[in-house]
Tab-separated table of C-alpha atoms in Angstrom:
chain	number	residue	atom	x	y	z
A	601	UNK	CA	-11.757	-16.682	-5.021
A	602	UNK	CA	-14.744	-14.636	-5.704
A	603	UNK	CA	-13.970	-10.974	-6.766
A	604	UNK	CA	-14.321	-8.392	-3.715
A	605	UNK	CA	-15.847	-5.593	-3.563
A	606	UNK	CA	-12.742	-2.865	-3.812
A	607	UNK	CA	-14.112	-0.344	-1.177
A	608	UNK	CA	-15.257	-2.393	1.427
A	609	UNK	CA	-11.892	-4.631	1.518
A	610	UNK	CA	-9.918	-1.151	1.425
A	611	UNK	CA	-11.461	0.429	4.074
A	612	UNK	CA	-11.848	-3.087	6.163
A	613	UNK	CA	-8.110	-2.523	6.763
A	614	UNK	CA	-6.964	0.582	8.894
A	615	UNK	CA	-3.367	0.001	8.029
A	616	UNK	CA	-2.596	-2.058	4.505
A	617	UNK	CA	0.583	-0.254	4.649
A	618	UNK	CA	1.760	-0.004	1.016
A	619	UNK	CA	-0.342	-1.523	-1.829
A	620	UNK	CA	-0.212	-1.828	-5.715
A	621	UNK	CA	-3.795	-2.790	-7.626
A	622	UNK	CA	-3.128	-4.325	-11.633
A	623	UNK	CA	-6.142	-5.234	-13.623
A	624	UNK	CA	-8.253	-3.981	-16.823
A	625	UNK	CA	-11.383	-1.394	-16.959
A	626	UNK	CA	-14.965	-2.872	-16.999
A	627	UNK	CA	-14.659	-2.223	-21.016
A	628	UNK	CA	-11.989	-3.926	-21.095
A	629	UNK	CA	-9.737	-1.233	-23.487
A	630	UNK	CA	-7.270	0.073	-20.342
A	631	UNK	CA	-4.966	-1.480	-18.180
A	632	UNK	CA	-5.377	-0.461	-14.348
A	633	UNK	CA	-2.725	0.939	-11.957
A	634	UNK	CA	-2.564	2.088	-8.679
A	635	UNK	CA	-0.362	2.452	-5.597
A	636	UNK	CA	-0.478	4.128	-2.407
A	637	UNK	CA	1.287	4.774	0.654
A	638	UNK	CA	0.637	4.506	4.392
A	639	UNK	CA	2.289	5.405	7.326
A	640	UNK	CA	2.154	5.697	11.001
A	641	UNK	CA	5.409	7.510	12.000
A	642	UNK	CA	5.831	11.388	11.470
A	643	UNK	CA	9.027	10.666	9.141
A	644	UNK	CA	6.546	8.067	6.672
A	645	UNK	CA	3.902	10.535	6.195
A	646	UNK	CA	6.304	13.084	5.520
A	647	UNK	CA	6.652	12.414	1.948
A	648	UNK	CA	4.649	12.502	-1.459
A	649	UNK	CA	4.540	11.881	-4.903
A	650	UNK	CA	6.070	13.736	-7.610
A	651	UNK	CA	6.222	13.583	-11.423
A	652	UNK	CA	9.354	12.328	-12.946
A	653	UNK	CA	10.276	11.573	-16.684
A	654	UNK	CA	9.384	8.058	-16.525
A	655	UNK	CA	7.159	7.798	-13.470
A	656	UNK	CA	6.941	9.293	-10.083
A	657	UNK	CA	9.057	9.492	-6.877
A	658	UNK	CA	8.680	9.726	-3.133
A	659	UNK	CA	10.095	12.680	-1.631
A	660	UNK	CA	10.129	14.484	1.926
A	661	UNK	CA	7.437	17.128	2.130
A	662	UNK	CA	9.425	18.805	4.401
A	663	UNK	CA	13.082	18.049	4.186
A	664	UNK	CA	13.939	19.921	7.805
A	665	UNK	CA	11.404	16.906	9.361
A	666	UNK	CA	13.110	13.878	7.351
A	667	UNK	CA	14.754	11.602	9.778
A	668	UNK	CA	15.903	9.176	8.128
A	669	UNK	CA	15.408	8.572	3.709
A	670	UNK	CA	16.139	4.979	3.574
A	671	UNK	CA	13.540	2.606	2.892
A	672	UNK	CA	10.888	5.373	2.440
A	673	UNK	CA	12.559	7.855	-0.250
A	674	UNK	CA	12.748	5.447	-3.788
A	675	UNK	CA	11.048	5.512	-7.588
A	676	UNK	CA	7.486	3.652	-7.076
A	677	UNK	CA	7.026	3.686	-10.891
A	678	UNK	CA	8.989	3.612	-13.836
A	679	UNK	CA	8.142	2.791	-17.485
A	680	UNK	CA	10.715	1.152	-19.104
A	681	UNK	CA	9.915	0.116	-23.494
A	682	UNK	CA	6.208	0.214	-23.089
A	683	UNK	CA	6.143	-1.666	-19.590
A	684	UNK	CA	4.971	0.031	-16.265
A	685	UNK	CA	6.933	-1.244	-13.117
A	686	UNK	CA	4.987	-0.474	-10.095
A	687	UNK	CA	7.078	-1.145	-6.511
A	688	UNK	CA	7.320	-0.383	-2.846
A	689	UNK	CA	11.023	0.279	-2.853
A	690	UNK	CA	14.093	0.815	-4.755
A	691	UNK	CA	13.642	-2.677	-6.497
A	692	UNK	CA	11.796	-0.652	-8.978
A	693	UNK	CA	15.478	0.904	-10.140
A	694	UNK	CA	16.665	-3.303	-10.130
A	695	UNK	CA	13.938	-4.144	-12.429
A	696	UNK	CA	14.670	-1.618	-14.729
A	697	UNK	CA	18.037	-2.307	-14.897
A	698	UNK	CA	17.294	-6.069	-15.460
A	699	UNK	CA	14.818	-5.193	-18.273
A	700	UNK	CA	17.577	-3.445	-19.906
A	701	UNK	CA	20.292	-6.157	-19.634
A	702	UNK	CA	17.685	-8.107	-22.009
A	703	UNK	CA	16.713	-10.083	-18.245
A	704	UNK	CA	13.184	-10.161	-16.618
A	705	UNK	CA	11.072	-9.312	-13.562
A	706	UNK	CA	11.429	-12.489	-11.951
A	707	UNK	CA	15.129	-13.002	-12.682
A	708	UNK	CA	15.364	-9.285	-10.942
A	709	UNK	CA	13.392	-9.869	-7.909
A	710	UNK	CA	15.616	-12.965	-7.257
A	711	UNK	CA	18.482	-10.898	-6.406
A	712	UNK	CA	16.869	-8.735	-3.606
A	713	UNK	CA	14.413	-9.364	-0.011
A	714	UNK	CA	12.433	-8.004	1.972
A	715	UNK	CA	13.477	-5.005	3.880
A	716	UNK	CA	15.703	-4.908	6.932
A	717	UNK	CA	13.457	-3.076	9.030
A	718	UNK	CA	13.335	-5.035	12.563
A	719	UNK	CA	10.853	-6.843	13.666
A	720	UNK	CA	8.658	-6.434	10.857
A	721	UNK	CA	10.275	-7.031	7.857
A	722	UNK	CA	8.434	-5.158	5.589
A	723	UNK	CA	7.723	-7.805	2.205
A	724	UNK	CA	8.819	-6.282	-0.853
A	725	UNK	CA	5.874	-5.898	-3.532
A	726	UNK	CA	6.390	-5.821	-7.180
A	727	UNK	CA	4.217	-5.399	-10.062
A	728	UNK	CA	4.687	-4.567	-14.058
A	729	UNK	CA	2.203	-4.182	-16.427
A	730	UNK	CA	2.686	-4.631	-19.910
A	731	UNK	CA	2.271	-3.171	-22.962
A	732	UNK	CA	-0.461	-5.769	-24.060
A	733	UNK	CA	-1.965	-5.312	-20.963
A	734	UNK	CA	-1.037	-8.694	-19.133
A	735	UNK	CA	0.737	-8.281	-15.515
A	736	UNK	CA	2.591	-9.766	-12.770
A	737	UNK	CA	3.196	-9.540	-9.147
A	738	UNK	CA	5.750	-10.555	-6.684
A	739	UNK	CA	5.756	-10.502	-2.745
A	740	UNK	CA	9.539	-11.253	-1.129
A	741	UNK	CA	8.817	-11.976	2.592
A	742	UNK	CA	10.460	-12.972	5.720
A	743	UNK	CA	9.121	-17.073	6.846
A	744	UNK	CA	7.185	-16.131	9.684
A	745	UNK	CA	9.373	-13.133	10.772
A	746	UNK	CA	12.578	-15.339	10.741
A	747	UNK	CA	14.796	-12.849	8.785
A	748	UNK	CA	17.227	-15.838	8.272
A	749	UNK	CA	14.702	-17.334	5.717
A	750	UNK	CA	13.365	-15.647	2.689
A	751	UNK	CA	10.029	-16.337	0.314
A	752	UNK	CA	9.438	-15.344	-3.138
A	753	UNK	CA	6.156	-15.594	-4.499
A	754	UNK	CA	5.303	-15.326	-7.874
A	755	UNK	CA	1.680	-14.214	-9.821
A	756	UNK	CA	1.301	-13.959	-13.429
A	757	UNK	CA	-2.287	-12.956	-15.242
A	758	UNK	CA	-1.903	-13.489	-19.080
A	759	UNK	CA	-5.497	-12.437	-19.821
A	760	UNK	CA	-6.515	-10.175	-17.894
A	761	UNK	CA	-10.407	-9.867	-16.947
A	762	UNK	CA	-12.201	-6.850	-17.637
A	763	UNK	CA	-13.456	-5.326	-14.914
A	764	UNK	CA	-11.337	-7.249	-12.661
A	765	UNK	CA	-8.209	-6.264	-10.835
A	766	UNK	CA	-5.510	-7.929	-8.207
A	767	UNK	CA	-4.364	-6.018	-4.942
A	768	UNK	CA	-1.458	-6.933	-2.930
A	769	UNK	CA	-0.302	-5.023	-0.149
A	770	UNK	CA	2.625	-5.170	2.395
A	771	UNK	CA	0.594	-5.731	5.755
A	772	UNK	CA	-2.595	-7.760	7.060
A	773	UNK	CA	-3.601	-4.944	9.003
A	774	UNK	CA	-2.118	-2.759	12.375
A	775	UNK	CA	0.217	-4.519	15.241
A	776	UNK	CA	3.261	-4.842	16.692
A	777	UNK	CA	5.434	-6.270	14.913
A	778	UNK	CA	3.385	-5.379	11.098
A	779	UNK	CA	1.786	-8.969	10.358
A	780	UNK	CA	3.207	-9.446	6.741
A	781	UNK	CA	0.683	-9.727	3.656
A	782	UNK	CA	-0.458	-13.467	3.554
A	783	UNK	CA	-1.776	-15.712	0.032
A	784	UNK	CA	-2.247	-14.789	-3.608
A	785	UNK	CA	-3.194	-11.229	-4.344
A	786	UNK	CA	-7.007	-10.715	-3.921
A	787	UNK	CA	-9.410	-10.387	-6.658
A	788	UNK	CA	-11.176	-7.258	-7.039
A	789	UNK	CA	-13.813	-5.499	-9.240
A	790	UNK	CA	-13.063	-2.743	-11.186
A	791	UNK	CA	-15.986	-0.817	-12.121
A	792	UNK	CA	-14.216	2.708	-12.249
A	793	UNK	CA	-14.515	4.184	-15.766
A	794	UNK	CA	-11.957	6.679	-15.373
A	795	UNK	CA	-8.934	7.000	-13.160
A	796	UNK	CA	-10.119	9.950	-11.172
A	797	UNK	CA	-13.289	7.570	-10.831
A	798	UNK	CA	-10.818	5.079	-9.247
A	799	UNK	CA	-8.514	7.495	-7.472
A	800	UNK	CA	-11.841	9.467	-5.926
A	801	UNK	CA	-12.946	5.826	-4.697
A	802	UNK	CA	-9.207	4.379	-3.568
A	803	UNK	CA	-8.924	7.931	-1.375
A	804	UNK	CA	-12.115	7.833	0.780
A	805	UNK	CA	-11.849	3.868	1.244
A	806	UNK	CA	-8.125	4.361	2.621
A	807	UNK	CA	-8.340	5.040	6.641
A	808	UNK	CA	-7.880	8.662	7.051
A	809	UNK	CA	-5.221	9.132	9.413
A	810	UNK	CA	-2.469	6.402	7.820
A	811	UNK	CA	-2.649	7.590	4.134
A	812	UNK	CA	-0.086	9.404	2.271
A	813	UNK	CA	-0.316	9.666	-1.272
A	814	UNK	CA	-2.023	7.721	-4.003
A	815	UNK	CA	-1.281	7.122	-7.595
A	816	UNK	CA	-3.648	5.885	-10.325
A	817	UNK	CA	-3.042	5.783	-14.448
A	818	UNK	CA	-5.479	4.394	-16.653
A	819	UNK	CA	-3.267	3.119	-19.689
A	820	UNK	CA	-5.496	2.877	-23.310
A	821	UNK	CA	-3.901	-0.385	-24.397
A	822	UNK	CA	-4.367	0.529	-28.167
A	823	UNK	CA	-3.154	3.966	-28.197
A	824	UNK	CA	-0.840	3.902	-25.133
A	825	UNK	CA	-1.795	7.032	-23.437
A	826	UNK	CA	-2.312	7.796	-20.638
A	827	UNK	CA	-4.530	8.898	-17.870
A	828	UNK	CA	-2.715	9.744	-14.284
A	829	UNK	CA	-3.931	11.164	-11.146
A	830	UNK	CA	-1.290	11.377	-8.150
A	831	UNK	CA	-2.955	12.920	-4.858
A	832	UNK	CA	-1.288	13.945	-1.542
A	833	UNK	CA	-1.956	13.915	1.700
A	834	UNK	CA	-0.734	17.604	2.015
A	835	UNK	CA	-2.164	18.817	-0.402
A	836	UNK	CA	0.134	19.024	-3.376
A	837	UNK	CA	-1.940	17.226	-6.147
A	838	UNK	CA	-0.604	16.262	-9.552
């Protein structure tokens, strides 16, 4: 598939729902990440991102309006030895515990599915990055919406492109019940040189009324540090 454009395909989409973006910077010396959230319902966009030791967390913006914590309250990033794990749930926590039990991503991912949330199911989606800048990603989905039958797909980039990134996020687009993410992550270009570049461009493509919070890091794969931006929704930027 030919690369897409990453602001048009963004803002094509009114409702993604939760998506993580892997790749490597046009010069080809940093490994890409970024994840954001959506959300329709006032306990979903009650929430953002804050700074942990090893990553970030979701948590209620105001705690008097949270309804109800599961599925929405979790660790979207953790690092782990050198390796980023990027997820829409608390399968982050399962992958990190794998890693450290000497087991891997996939081995992980085969011990969970997608989330009980009637009708829709909501895929679980995975990524890691490593410290050599290679990645993976994982969508566990329902067959069709039958919850009795679970799919685990499987994407691994060894060499990563510069300038070229994958997306994957948990929804096709708006409805009722969410139509689940179909195919192989999509291509994208990245042409952002910095990760406010990318988080400035990621903001303004996602539809204004769903979005939540965003995170973006910019990893220098010969030095290992770091470049993060996290923004909210209201208002409390990182």
């Amino acid at each position: 598939m030919k690369p897409l454009e990453l602001a048009p395909y963004i803002s094509g989409n009114a409702y993604p729902g939760r998506g993580i973006l892997l790749g490597r910077s046009a010069d080809g010396k940093k490994a890409v990440i970024a994840y954001f959230i959506m959300g329709r319902s006032e306990n979903s966009r009650n929430r953002v991102f804050t700074v942990t030791e090893d990553g970030i967390r979701t948590e209620a913006h105001d705690p008097a309006k949270m309804a109800d914590p599961s599925l929405i309250i979790y660790h979207p990033v953790r690092v782990y030895e050198g390796s980023t794990i990027v997820t829409n749930g608390d399968q982050t926590d399962t992958i990190r515990d794998s890693l450290a039990e000497g087991h891997c991503f996939r081995r992980a991912l085969m011990t969970r599915t997608f989330e009980p949330d009637r009708p829709n199911y909501t895929p679980r989606i995975s990524g890691i990055v490593q410290p050599d800048g290679s990645y993976k990603l994982s969508i566990l989905k329902s067959l069709d919406g039958n919850p009795d039958c679970a799919c685990r797909y499987f994407f691994e980039y060894e060499a990563p492109q510069s300038g070229l990134g994958h997306i994957i996020h948990t929804y096709m687009g708006d409805g009722s019940p969410l139509p689940s993410f179909e195919g192989e992550p999509r291509p994208v270009k990245l042409e952002a040189a910095s990760a406010a570049e990318l988080s400035a461009l990621l903001w303004k493509s996602l539809n204004d009324e769903n979005k939540v919070s965003l995170f973006v890091r910019f990893i220098d794969l010969a030095t290992g540090e770091t470049d993060t931006v996290i923004t909210n929704k209201h208002g409390e930027d990182a």
